[in-house]
Amino acid sequence: MRPDVFGGRAKCLQRLIRLKMPVPVTVALGFDAVRAIARGQMPDMAAIVFPFGDAPLLSVRPSSLDPDWGGPGAILNIGMCDALHQKLTATAGEAAATALYLRFIQTYAIQVARLNPDAFDFDGRSGLDTLGIALATFEAEMDEPFPQDPAVQLSEVLRSMARTWEGTSARLLRQAKGAPSDAGLGLVVQAMALGVGAGDSGAGVIQFVDSQTGAPRITGRYLGQSQGREAMVADGALFLTRDPRGPALEQQNPEIFAQLQAFGQIARKRLREEMQIEFTISNGALHIIDAVRVPRTVQAAVRIAVDLAQSDVIPRAEAVHRIDVQAVTALLHRQVDPTAPRDLIMRGIAASPGAAHGKLVLTAEEAQAAAMRGEAAILVRRETTPEDIRGMHAAAGVLTQRGGVTSHAAVVGRGLGVPCVVGATGLVIDRRGARVIAPDGRVIHVGEVITVDGSTGEVLAGEANLREAPLDDAFRTLLSWADASRDIGIRANADTPRDAQIARDFAAEGIGLCRTEHMFFEGERIGMMREMIFAATSGERREVLDRLLPMQRQDFVRLFEIMHGLPVCIRLFDPPLHEFLPSDRAGMRDLADGLSLPLADVIARVEALTEYNPMLGLRGVRLGITVPEIYEMQARAIFEATVAVVRGGLSVTPEIMLPLVSARREVQTVRSQIDAIASAVRAQSGVEFTYRLGVMVETPRAALRASDIAQDVAFLSFGTNDLTQMTYGLSRDDAGRFMPAYLADHVFPADPFHTLDIEGVGELLQIGAARAKQGHPSVTLSVCGEHGGNAEAIAFFRAQGFDYVSCSPFRVPVARLAAAQLAIRERYDFPSASGKYL
Amino acid sequence: MRPDVFGGRAKCLQRLIRLKMPVPVTVALGFDAVRAIARGQMPDMAAIVFPFGDAPLLSVRPSSLDPDWGGPGAILNIGMCDALHQKLTATAGEAAATALYLRFIQTYAIQVARLNPDAFDFDGRSGLDTLGIALATFEAEMDEPFPQDPAVQLSEVLRSMARTWEGTSARLLRQAKGAPSDAGLGLVVQAMALGVGAGDSGAGVIQFVDSQTGAPRITGRYLGQSQGREAMVADGALFLTRDPRGPALEQQNPEIFAQLQAFGQIARKRLREEMQIEFTISNGALHIIDAVRVPRTVQAAVRIAVDLAQSDVIPRAEAVHRIDVQAVTALLHRQVDPTAPRDLIMRGIAASPGAAHGKLVLTAEEAQAAAMRGEAAILVRRETTPEDIRGMHAAAGVLTQRGGVTSHAAVVGRGLGVPCVVGATGLVIDRRGARVIAPDGRVIHVGEVITVDGSTGEVLAGEANLREAPLDDAFRTLLSWADASRDIGIRANADTPRDAQIARDFAAEGIGLCRTEHMFFEGERIGMMREMIFAATSGERREVLDRLLPMQRQDFVRLFEIMHGLPVCIRLFDPPLHEFLPSDRAGMRDLADGLSLPLADVIARVEALTEYNPMLGLRGVRLGITVPEIYEMQARAIFEATVAVVRGGLSVTPEIMLPLVSARREVQTVRSQIDAIASAVRAQSGVEFTYRLGVMVETPRAALRASDIAQDVAFLSFGTNDLTQMTYGLSRDDAGRFMPAYLADHVFPADPFHTLDIEGVGELLQIGAARAKQGHPSVTLSVCGEHGGNAEAIAFFRAQGFDYVSCSPFRVPVARLAAAQLAIRERYDFPSASGKYL
């Protein structure tokens, strides 16, 4: 029975029947049959009811391909009529019989006859009087008595369910959830095992693992004299296993309980999944009514998959395959407890996942001060600049008024693993008043606690309940299995020892991008940088840089030690020099004091370095060539650190990457300079070492000329952020001003800084990769932009023959999993394993 | 005789001999023979001297492929010795014979024997005593007497000239001038027709056109009893034709003069060129010694080529082919008289050709005020912004401290035809002191006159002598012939009626790029724009734009009227909105007053609109989609102007171009909006009209997706400026900071904003053009960036099948000529016609 002809529920029931479970007689109507019914062509009812023989009551349940698509609700107790009421009164008692009949009349009147629900709301009343009112009301509304012929009842139910499915509102609803326009509905007609009546009768639900954790634990409820899933919500329902809170089925009916356990084992092994089973006990006999996949959190999904593989129910690769990569991302960050109340202040753009709360601060300095006091702080800025990085590092979360998902705050936030919400455009920051004003006029003062949720973009008042990120044993096991299947490397973008340690912990295979800018910003270093910028001669510049050299060398030594044995790819200095200068008058005055220069000179220098379009200006390799002393110092620091680490007995092969290259000659110019320094350090130290030189491909021109450029380097690493900016002519820092409107109007299908633009940027990547291999067949190809950790992007890079992707350390586990799934899906044809049905 | 075997002079002499001109006996040594001589392998001297029989004296002249490559000087009077001195004393007199001998000894000693020139400087003394000293000095220095055997003299001369050519300094010198490393030297040995001696003897030079203007006019000089070209510099030389300033050869020797005229006619017709002829009269007989192309200015070159074609000496296409496109550019702008003295203050980057002088002003307002007083002004700014445009328009020239060849000042300057020097980085602008300070400390106050030369980048003190741009009849004739051959269209970039009129005068075939920004800046309009920016609702924006509408409509009416019958391609609004807001506090205060808003609101709005990278921000079609009221107003203004012009009986098909497109959906979004307005205007006016919609391809993505995008448009116009910026990741406004260093170090072979980067940007153009044709075979392809008028770039666009190029109106003539030459060179194999030789 194919699920795409009869739907998922029918398919699953068939499998239960084949496993010889006591499933009541079941007839499935396929999609085509239901479509015919909707058009008024009823099937041969006699043929349908024939298998049921003299079964007193039937149920009809929907069976679409994906239950999330919605559809008509199940209808039970079809066949109830005056005669059966009388009969059941004898066997099950008047109260039970009347309740059954009354409930059926209600359901039928509202769902099938489409009568006004209010008219059939008896407000909990029951009994024969109420039943009489119900029958009379039906007859009054319909001008005919309540149908007494079970065949008529059934055909009306089928017609009604088929038409509901084809109705416009149901159609729009399911298409909004991704259903195709021709999505079909199957119907499952089943003889009802009555949970009411003589002897032990009742209904319940059982599962064998915990939905939250995935750990083995029997959960569920059972309620005597009930139908369907009532037990799950009813007071007084039994627990299943012995429980201090109340009586349990295990005690009351150990035999039935043992049968259920046995069926659970069979289902787990043969359906290769943890199932939630709906059962009925009818006059002492157990019936299995339905079974669905145990609903589960991501954490539970991982545990269940790992347990199934460890008990040899599924292969390890299938366990890896089953985990939803998107959902797993949530595992890696703290989140706002979805069950706790939330006091929403406003929404911005979710820019760096995870949630955090802390006292509101408005400057990087305050954030650092709070961190020193051991207090969590949420740093709120109009936008962040490199000068804010230490404050961002110190903050528990960041909120900015401006910017998009790839603004400075967002990129740094993701890099640091700091939750971040950006583009909160309605927020007013009143620095003088030491407060912010929300769009609804609410005022929050500095020092008051707020919560930012970088996974949803929400900003909440007060300290919301958070849940910890559980990177548990099961997940680690799963990732190790993923690595066994994976065929593209995963490195991390890591600038600091802290990042490097996270990368190593998350089993990144090296550092794919170590930005060195922060090594010029921290502490007293920025002062030296400013001195260098104001130096009049190359000699003076060199003198200042010589003082920075030992600090950078030490930075590299620590990185190399943490990453020993793994490659570390260091990008040489990239930003424009003006980022190191103060932008406000007070800062310039301080600088003038510090350098003993006239303020006018400082202002003039700052103005002279200001650029119209810093992204497209004097930075990267252009600065490396124009002010060669910087790269010379960095190369020396890297090589001397290499020597130090090698002397310490560790192995290291540094990789040096040149940013913003657009022509081969740029590479050659810097290469000869760096080679000379390597030779000098080798000669001075007497230690032999090698290094690999590479280029960061960020300009369209570098991609187009990759065949040339590759001939001078060992690796090319594609920086998709900048490449996207230049391919679109779109600054990621300025995109926020119109991107929301563009996405809302579907001008762009997605934010290209978030979802790799395969059609445009992707073609340049493809061209660049192919040409690089042409020019230098053994060249290493990688990607180190924001897209590196994204599952669809990884699929693309893998298809283009890239050697590795590099992403934020926090995304390394997701990337490992996503990459493994790609390889697995290419090798095996495992069934898709999401949704409610098997 | 092939010039690449024997050199140009030998080739030309051979042609003169074939024309039966009285050329003395001549023997040519080819490149290989001279190379052998340099290696010490002398040829059979008897064979060389044999043809000369008993000729008393010989000359040897160099004959390389291009005389500009330098090489050894000519050596005359070879064969002078004691015996001949005696003999000549008898025939020509003692003084003449001694002078000849003395001069030969000097030449031989210095050029051949490489003796110290000072030892042979006789300071104008002559006579037998001096001759004796010369011979004795030679003998003392060389330890042997001056060679008396003519064969020895000749072989030494040949050896010396051959070795000089192969020497390192000569080699480096000529390679710097573009000579190939294996450039050869030929030598021409000629019997001398003695211009000294008995009877009518002397030497002279004659040409039949004016070197400055190219007009027919015999010029030259003749000096009796002289050799070589002495007549050209000697006092007392004869004029050739009757001249009030002195006696003329025409009077003194009408027969010889008539012969010269006849030879001139023959040379012109048979050599198909205006030649300058060197002649000697030897004892009453005329000898033709040498002939070279008449040296000429560009203006003269045009006149000569046109005259040759009009007298059917050469075809018109060859006349077009002969003109050097680069040189012609100079014709179109005023220039500093190269012969006048110049007082150089400093050098900047030549950004908009032409020279101008005027009083120094430091603000756009002062420039406008000066213009109203009828005074020429040179506007000096740190850099220019759109607010300066009216001032630039009013100024005679512009000088900026910052920026490169494609900075705002440079682009606007070229567009306006205003001479402009940018990147004068050493200049200090002291606004408070109303003065500027040059790098050498010189102070120039506001109101003092300076001269800027936008062709050379020079800034001169005072009012330098300027020469007018002569777009004369000959040039117009040549261009009309060029158009007959041309097979790619030439349009002009023109924003204003003034530009349009120049474009029309220069026979542009339409406007290829009409930027509309200025229509929002002029006069009171910028105030309205600011009102619009501060408008709170779409309705308010529309209300303000409705007031701008009639003004823009009138702008378009004037353009359409001037260009009637020709296409006008209008680019919709492109710049970011913040360009319309004041950037300084005073301007913001004024604006706050004008809008009756709190200053804080104005500051907040300005800050909110500020962008990190305006080039990559909210502008172009992004603004058109985000603030749709602007494009709606513009489309309405264009269509209503069309209706008005059509009603006036003129024909017009407006073309509307969308800037900064990166995705097809952007085009579709705006297209439906504009279509609706066209329908509305048609319905309201009852006038039928059509329009063509197109896209400006400026982002790499638009080029990559051209197949898609082309399907929705009638034309694609490639904006090479922005495409270059984005392909390189390089802002043209910021490139000036390192481009000079990059060019000096050959990191980039050329400034890509100046010379189209065929390898990188060119490939995107190629991809874009090919895909556009694939997606929409009849789509029109054009280019409207700064490169449009550049000859090499035109060759590239023509090869890629572009329909037209659009360039600054002032470059239209050059572009017409360059494009014609490309077509001609593809069809005919005319000889190259530059250099001194034929």
PDB file of N, CA and C in Angstrom, chain A residues 580-637:
ATOM      1  N   PHE A 580      40.728  52.205  12.659  1.00  0.00           N
ATOM      2  CA  PHE A 580      41.493  52.263  13.898  1.00  0.00           C
ATOM      3  C   PHE A 580      41.514  53.662  14.508  1.00  0.00           C
ATOM      4  N   LEU A 581      40.944  54.605  13.781  1.00  0.00           N
ATOM      5  CA  LEU A 581      40.971  55.975  14.281  1.00  0.00           C
ATOM      6  C   LEU A 581      39.634  56.315  14.922  1.00  0.00           C
ATOM      7  N   PRO A 582      39.633  57.213  15.912  1.00  0.00           N
ATOM      8  CA  PRO A 582      38.375  57.596  16.543  1.00  0.00           C
ATOM      9  C   PRO A 582      37.518  58.371  15.537  1.00  0.00           C
ATOM     10  N   SER A 583      36.209  58.274  15.684  1.00  0.00           N
ATOM     11  CA  SER A 583      35.347  58.959  14.731  1.00  0.00           C
ATOM     12  C   SER A 583      34.694  60.186  15.360  1.00  0.00           C
ATOM     13  N   ASP A 584      34.786  60.317  16.677  1.00  0.00           N
ATOM     14  CA  ASP A 584      34.169  61.495  17.287  1.00  0.00           C
ATOM     15  C   ASP A 584      35.249  62.448  17.795  1.00  0.00           C
ATOM     16  N   ARG A 585      34.812  63.657  18.030  1.00  0.00           N
ATOM     17  CA  ARG A 585      35.720  64.737  18.373  1.00  0.00           C
ATOM     18  C   ARG A 585      36.501  64.427  19.663  1.00  0.00           C
ATOM     19  N   ALA A 586      35.787  63.888  20.644  1.00  0.00           N
ATOM     20  CA  ALA A 586      36.443  63.610  21.926  1.00  0.00           C
ATOM     21  C   ALA A 586      37.576  62.607  21.723  1.00  0.00           C
ATOM     22  N   GLY A 587      37.288  61.577  20.931  1.00  0.00           N
ATOM     23  CA  GLY A 587      38.296  60.567  20.675  1.00  0.00           C
ATOM     24  C   GLY A 587      39.498  61.162  19.959  1.00  0.00           C
ATOM     25  N   MET A 588      39.213  62.086  19.041  1.00  0.00           N
ATOM     26  CA  MET A 588      40.316  62.702  18.305  1.00  0.00           C
ATOM     27  C   MET A 588      41.159  63.567  19.234  1.00  0.00           C
ATOM     28  N   ARG A 589      40.482  64.231  20.176  1.00  0.00           N
ATOM     29  CA  ARG A 589      41.231  65.068  21.109  1.00  0.00           C
ATOM     30  C   ARG A 589      42.132  64.184  21.970  1.00  0.00           C
ATOM     31  N   ASP A 590      41.587  63.079  22.457  1.00  0.00           N
ATOM     32  CA  ASP A 590      42.400  62.144  23.244  1.00  0.00           C
ATOM     33  C   ASP A 590      43.620  61.689  22.446  1.00  0.00           C
ATOM     34  N   LEU A 591      43.360  61.385  21.188  1.00  0.00           N
ATOM     35  CA  LEU A 591      44.438  60.876  20.346  1.00  0.00           C
ATOM     36  C   LEU A 591      45.501  61.958  20.158  1.00  0.00           C
ATOM     37  N   ALA A 592      45.048  63.194  19.944  1.00  0.00           N
ATOM     38  CA  ALA A 592      45.987  64.299  19.764  1.00  0.00           C
ATOM     39  C   ALA A 592      46.858  64.429  21.015  1.00  0.00           C
ATOM     40  N   ASP A 593      46.232  64.335  22.190  1.00  0.00           N
ATOM     41  CA  ASP A 593      46.987  64.379  23.441  1.00  0.00           C
ATOM     42  C   ASP A 593      48.013  63.250  23.476  1.00  0.00           C
ATOM     43  N   GLY A 594      47.521  62.042  23.167  1.00  0.00           N
ATOM     44  CA  GLY A 594      48.372  60.865  23.262  1.00  0.00           C
ATOM     45  C   GLY A 594      49.575  60.945  22.343  1.00  0.00           C
ATOM     46  N   LEU A 595      49.384  61.513  21.160  1.00  0.00           N
ATOM     47  CA  LEU A 595      50.463  61.553  20.179  1.00  0.00           C
ATOM     48  C   LEU A 595      51.210  62.882  20.223  1.00  0.00           C
ATOM     49  N   SER A 596      50.785  63.773  21.142  1.00  0.00           N
ATOM     50  CA  SER A 596      51.374  65.117  21.207  1.00  0.00           C
ATOM     51  C   SER A 596      51.328  65.807  19.842  1.00  0.00           C
ATOM     52  N   LEU A 597      50.185  65.748  19.241  1.00  0.00           N
ATOM     53  CA  LEU A 597      50.020  66.379  17.930  1.00  0.00           C
ATOM     54  C   LEU A 597      48.942  67.451  18.032  1.00  0.00           C
ATOM     55  N   PRO A 598      48.987  68.471  17.178  1.00  0.00           N
ATOM     56  CA  PRO A 598      47.874  69.425  17.149  1.00  0.00           C
ATOM     57  C   PRO A 598      46.590  68.689  16.756  1.00  0.00           C
ATOM     58  N   LEU A 599      45.480  69.076  17.380  1.00  0.00           N
ATOM     59  CA  LEU A 599      44.195  68.437  17.070  1.00  0.00           C
ATOM     60  C   LEU A 599      43.906  68.526  15.576  1.00  0.00           C
ATOM     61  N   ALA A 600      44.261  69.669  14.996  1.00  0.00           N
ATOM     62  CA  ALA A 600      43.984  69.869  13.562  1.00  0.00           C
ATOM     63  C   ALA A 600      44.667  68.794  12.717  1.00  0.00           C
ATOM     64  N   ASP A 601      45.878  68.412  13.117  1.00  0.00           N
ATOM     65  CA  ASP A 601      46.591  67.372  12.368  1.00  0.00           C
ATOM     66  C   ASP A 601      45.846  66.044  12.442  1.00  0.00           C
ATOM     67  N   VAL A 602      45.361  65.741  13.654  1.00  0.00           N
ATOM     68  CA  VAL A 602      44.639  64.479  13.832  1.00  0.00           C
ATOM     69  C   VAL A 602      43.369  64.499  12.984  1.00  0.00           C
ATOM     70  N   ILE A 603      42.644  65.598  13.063  1.00  0.00           N
ATOM     71  CA  ILE A 603      41.397  65.692  12.274  1.00  0.00           C
ATOM     72  C   ILE A 603      41.709  65.554  10.786  1.00  0.00           C
ATOM     73  N   ALA A 604      42.767  66.220  10.361  1.00  0.00           N
ATOM     74  CA  ALA A 604      43.113  66.182   8.934  1.00  0.00           C
ATOM     75  C   ALA A 604      43.448  64.754   8.505  1.00  0.00           C
ATOM     76  N   ARG A 605      44.191  64.039   9.361  1.00  0.00           N
ATOM     77  CA  ARG A 605      44.585  62.666   9.018  1.00  0.00           C
ATOM     78  C   ARG A 605      43.351  61.762   8.960  1.00  0.00           C
ATOM     79  N   VAL A 606      42.476  61.932   9.951  1.00  0.00           N
ATOM     80  CA  VAL A 606      41.251  61.125   9.964  1.00  0.00           C
ATOM     81  C   VAL A 606      40.447  61.404   8.692  1.00  0.00           C
ATOM     82  N   GLU A 607      40.322  62.688   8.366  1.00  0.00           N
ATOM     83  CA  GLU A 607      39.558  63.025   7.159  1.00  0.00           C
ATOM     84  C   GLU A 607      40.229  62.477   5.913  1.00  0.00           C
ATOM     85  N   ALA A 608      41.547  62.555   5.870  1.00  0.00           N
ATOM     86  CA  ALA A 608      42.261  62.093   4.681  1.00  0.00           C
ATOM     87  C   ALA A 608      42.082  60.591   4.488  1.00  0.00           C
ATOM     88  N   LEU A 609      41.927  59.865   5.601  1.00  0.00           N
ATOM     89  CA  LEU A 609      41.785  58.401   5.492  1.00  0.00           C
ATOM     90  C   LEU A 609      40.335  57.964   5.297  1.00  0.00           C
ATOM     91  N   THR A 610      39.404  58.900   5.511  1.00  0.00           N
ATOM     92  CA  THR A 610      37.994  58.547   5.358  1.00  0.00           C
ATOM     93  C   THR A 610      37.719  58.136   3.918  1.00  0.00           C
ATOM     94  N   GLU A 611      36.861  57.150   3.757  1.00  0.00           N
ATOM     95  CA  GLU A 611      36.578  56.665   2.408  1.00  0.00           C
ATOM     96  C   GLU A 611      35.083  56.735   2.113  1.00  0.00           C
ATOM     97  N   TYR A 612      34.771  56.925   0.853  1.00  0.00           N
ATOM     98  CA  TYR A 612      33.372  56.932   0.432  1.00  0.00           C
ATOM     99  C   TYR A 612      32.760  55.551   0.622  1.00  0.00           C
ATOM    100  N   ASN A 613      33.492  54.561   0.184  1.00  0.00           N
ATOM    101  CA  ASN A 613      33.013  53.179   0.226  1.00  0.00           C
ATOM    102  C   ASN A 613      34.119  52.302   0.791  1.00  0.00           C
ATOM    103  N   PRO A 614      34.207  52.263   2.114  1.00  0.00           N
ATOM    104  CA  PRO A 614      35.335  51.542   2.734  1.00  0.00           C
ATOM    105  C   PRO A 614      35.444  50.103   2.243  1.00  0.00           C
ATOM    106  N   MET A 615      34.289  49.495   1.951  1.00  0.00           N
ATOM    107  CA  MET A 615      34.280  48.109   1.489  1.00  0.00           C
ATOM    108  C   MET A 615      35.077  47.962   0.191  1.00  0.00           C
ATOM    109  N   LEU A 616      35.105  49.031  -0.580  1.00  0.00           N
ATOM    110  CA  LEU A 616      35.724  48.983  -1.906  1.00  0.00           C
ATOM    111  C   LEU A 616      36.985  49.838  -1.943  1.00  0.00           C
ATOM    112  N   GLY A 617      37.618  50.015  -0.798  1.00  0.00           N
ATOM    113  CA  GLY A 617      38.702  50.982  -0.767  1.00  0.00           C
ATOM    114  C   GLY A 617      40.068  50.384  -0.517  1.00  0.00           C
ATOM    115  N   LEU A 618      40.859  51.144   0.229  1.00  0.00           N
ATOM    116  CA  LEU A 618      42.236  50.751   0.492  1.00  0.00           C
ATOM    117  C   LEU A 618      42.267  49.808   1.679  1.00  0.00           C
ATOM    118  N   ARG A 619      42.119  48.510   1.397  1.00  0.00           N
ATOM    119  CA  ARG A 619      42.160  47.518   2.447  1.00  0.00           C
ATOM    120  C   ARG A 619      42.695  46.218   1.855  1.00  0.00           C
ATOM    121  N   GLY A 620      42.797  45.199   2.695  1.00  0.00           N
ATOM    122  CA  GLY A 620      43.243  43.908   2.196  1.00  0.00           C
ATOM    123  C   GLY A 620      44.636  43.994   1.595  1.00  0.00           C
ATOM    124  N   VAL A 621      44.820  43.211   0.544  1.00  0.00           N
ATOM    125  CA  VAL A 621      46.147  43.123  -0.064  1.00  0.00           C
ATOM    126  C   VAL A 621      46.595  44.483  -0.600  1.00  0.00           C
ATOM    127  N   ARG A 622      45.634  45.346  -0.878  1.00  0.00           N
ATOM    128  CA  ARG A 622      46.003  46.679  -1.368  1.00  0.00           C
ATOM    129  C   ARG A 622      46.779  47.440  -0.309  1.00  0.00           C
ATOM    130  N   LEU A 623      46.333  47.299   0.926  1.00  0.00           N
ATOM    131  CA  LEU A 623      47.029  47.922   2.030  1.00  0.00           C
ATOM    132  C   LEU A 623      48.354  47.185   2.240  1.00  0.00           C
ATOM    133  N   GLY A 624      48.317  45.860   2.086  1.00  0.00           N
ATOM    134  CA  GLY A 624      49.525  45.061   2.255  1.00  0.00           C
ATOM    135  C   GLY A 624      50.629  45.496   1.304  1.00  0.00           C
ATOM    136  N   ILE A 625      50.228  45.888   0.110  1.00  0.00           N
ATOM    137  CA  ILE A 625      51.226  46.312  -0.884  1.00  0.00           C
ATOM    138  C   ILE A 625      51.615  47.766  -0.671  1.00  0.00           C
ATOM    139  N   THR A 626      50.638  48.593  -0.292  1.00  0.00           N
ATOM    140  CA  THR A 626      50.888  50.031  -0.158  1.00  0.00           C
ATOM    141  C   THR A 626      51.672  50.340   1.123  1.00  0.00           C
ATOM    142  N   VAL A 627      51.356  49.611   2.191  1.00  0.00           N
ATOM    143  CA  VAL A 627      52.083  49.794   3.466  1.00  0.00           C
ATOM    144  C   VAL A 627      52.701  48.440   3.821  1.00  0.00           C
ATOM    145  N   PRO A 628      53.757  48.038   3.113  1.00  0.00           N
ATOM    146  CA  PRO A 628      54.243  46.649   3.215  1.00  0.00           C
ATOM    147  C   PRO A 628      54.706  46.262   4.616  1.00  0.00           C
ATOM    148  N   GLU A 629      54.967  47.250   5.460  1.00  0.00           N
ATOM    149  CA  GLU A 629      55.499  46.940   6.791  1.00  0.00           C
ATOM    150  C   GLU A 629      54.521  46.086   7.604  1.00  0.00           C
ATOM    151  N   ILE A 630      53.203  46.241   7.349  1.00  0.00           N
ATOM    152  CA  ILE A 630      52.218  45.505   8.154  1.00  0.00           C
ATOM    153  C   ILE A 630      52.314  44.001   7.865  1.00  0.00           C
ATOM    154  N   TYR A 631      52.281  43.643   6.581  1.00  0.00           N
ATOM    155  CA  TYR A 631      52.337  42.220   6.245  1.00  0.00           C
ATOM    156  C   TYR A 631      53.695  41.625   6.629  1.00  0.00           C
ATOM    157  N   GLU A 632      54.729  42.429   6.505  1.00  0.00           N
ATOM    158  CA  GLU A 632      56.059  41.942   6.901  1.00  0.00           C
ATOM    159  C   GLU A 632      56.048  41.545   8.371  1.00  0.00           C
ATOM    160  N   MET A 633      55.482  42.419   9.194  1.00  0.00           N
ATOM    161  CA  MET A 633      55.428  42.135  10.632  1.00  0.00           C
ATOM    162  C   MET A 633      54.581  40.887  10.873  1.00  0.00           C
ATOM    163  N   GLN A 634      53.432  40.803  10.212  1.00  0.00           N
ATOM    164  CA  GLN A 634      52.550  39.654  10.458  1.00  0.00           C
ATOM    165  C   GLN A 634      53.207  38.348  10.037  1.00  0.00           C
ATOM    166  N   ALA A 635      53.846  38.382   8.872  1.00  0.00           N
ATOM    167  CA  ALA A 635      54.498  37.160   8.397  1.00  0.00           C
ATOM    168  C   ALA A 635      55.581  36.735   9.386  1.00  0.00           C
ATOM    169  N   ARG A 636      56.339  37.737   9.870  1.00  0.00           N
ATOM    170  CA  ARG A 636      57.392  37.409  10.827  1.00  0.00           C
ATOM    171  C   ARG A 636      56.790  36.826  12.111  1.00  0.00           C
ATOM    172  N   ALA A 637      55.709  37.420  12.583  1.00  0.00           N
ATOM    173  CA  ALA A 637      55.064  36.919  13.805  1.00  0.00           C
ATOM    174  C   ALA A 637      54.608  35.472  13.609  1.00  0.00           C
TER     175      ALA A 637
END
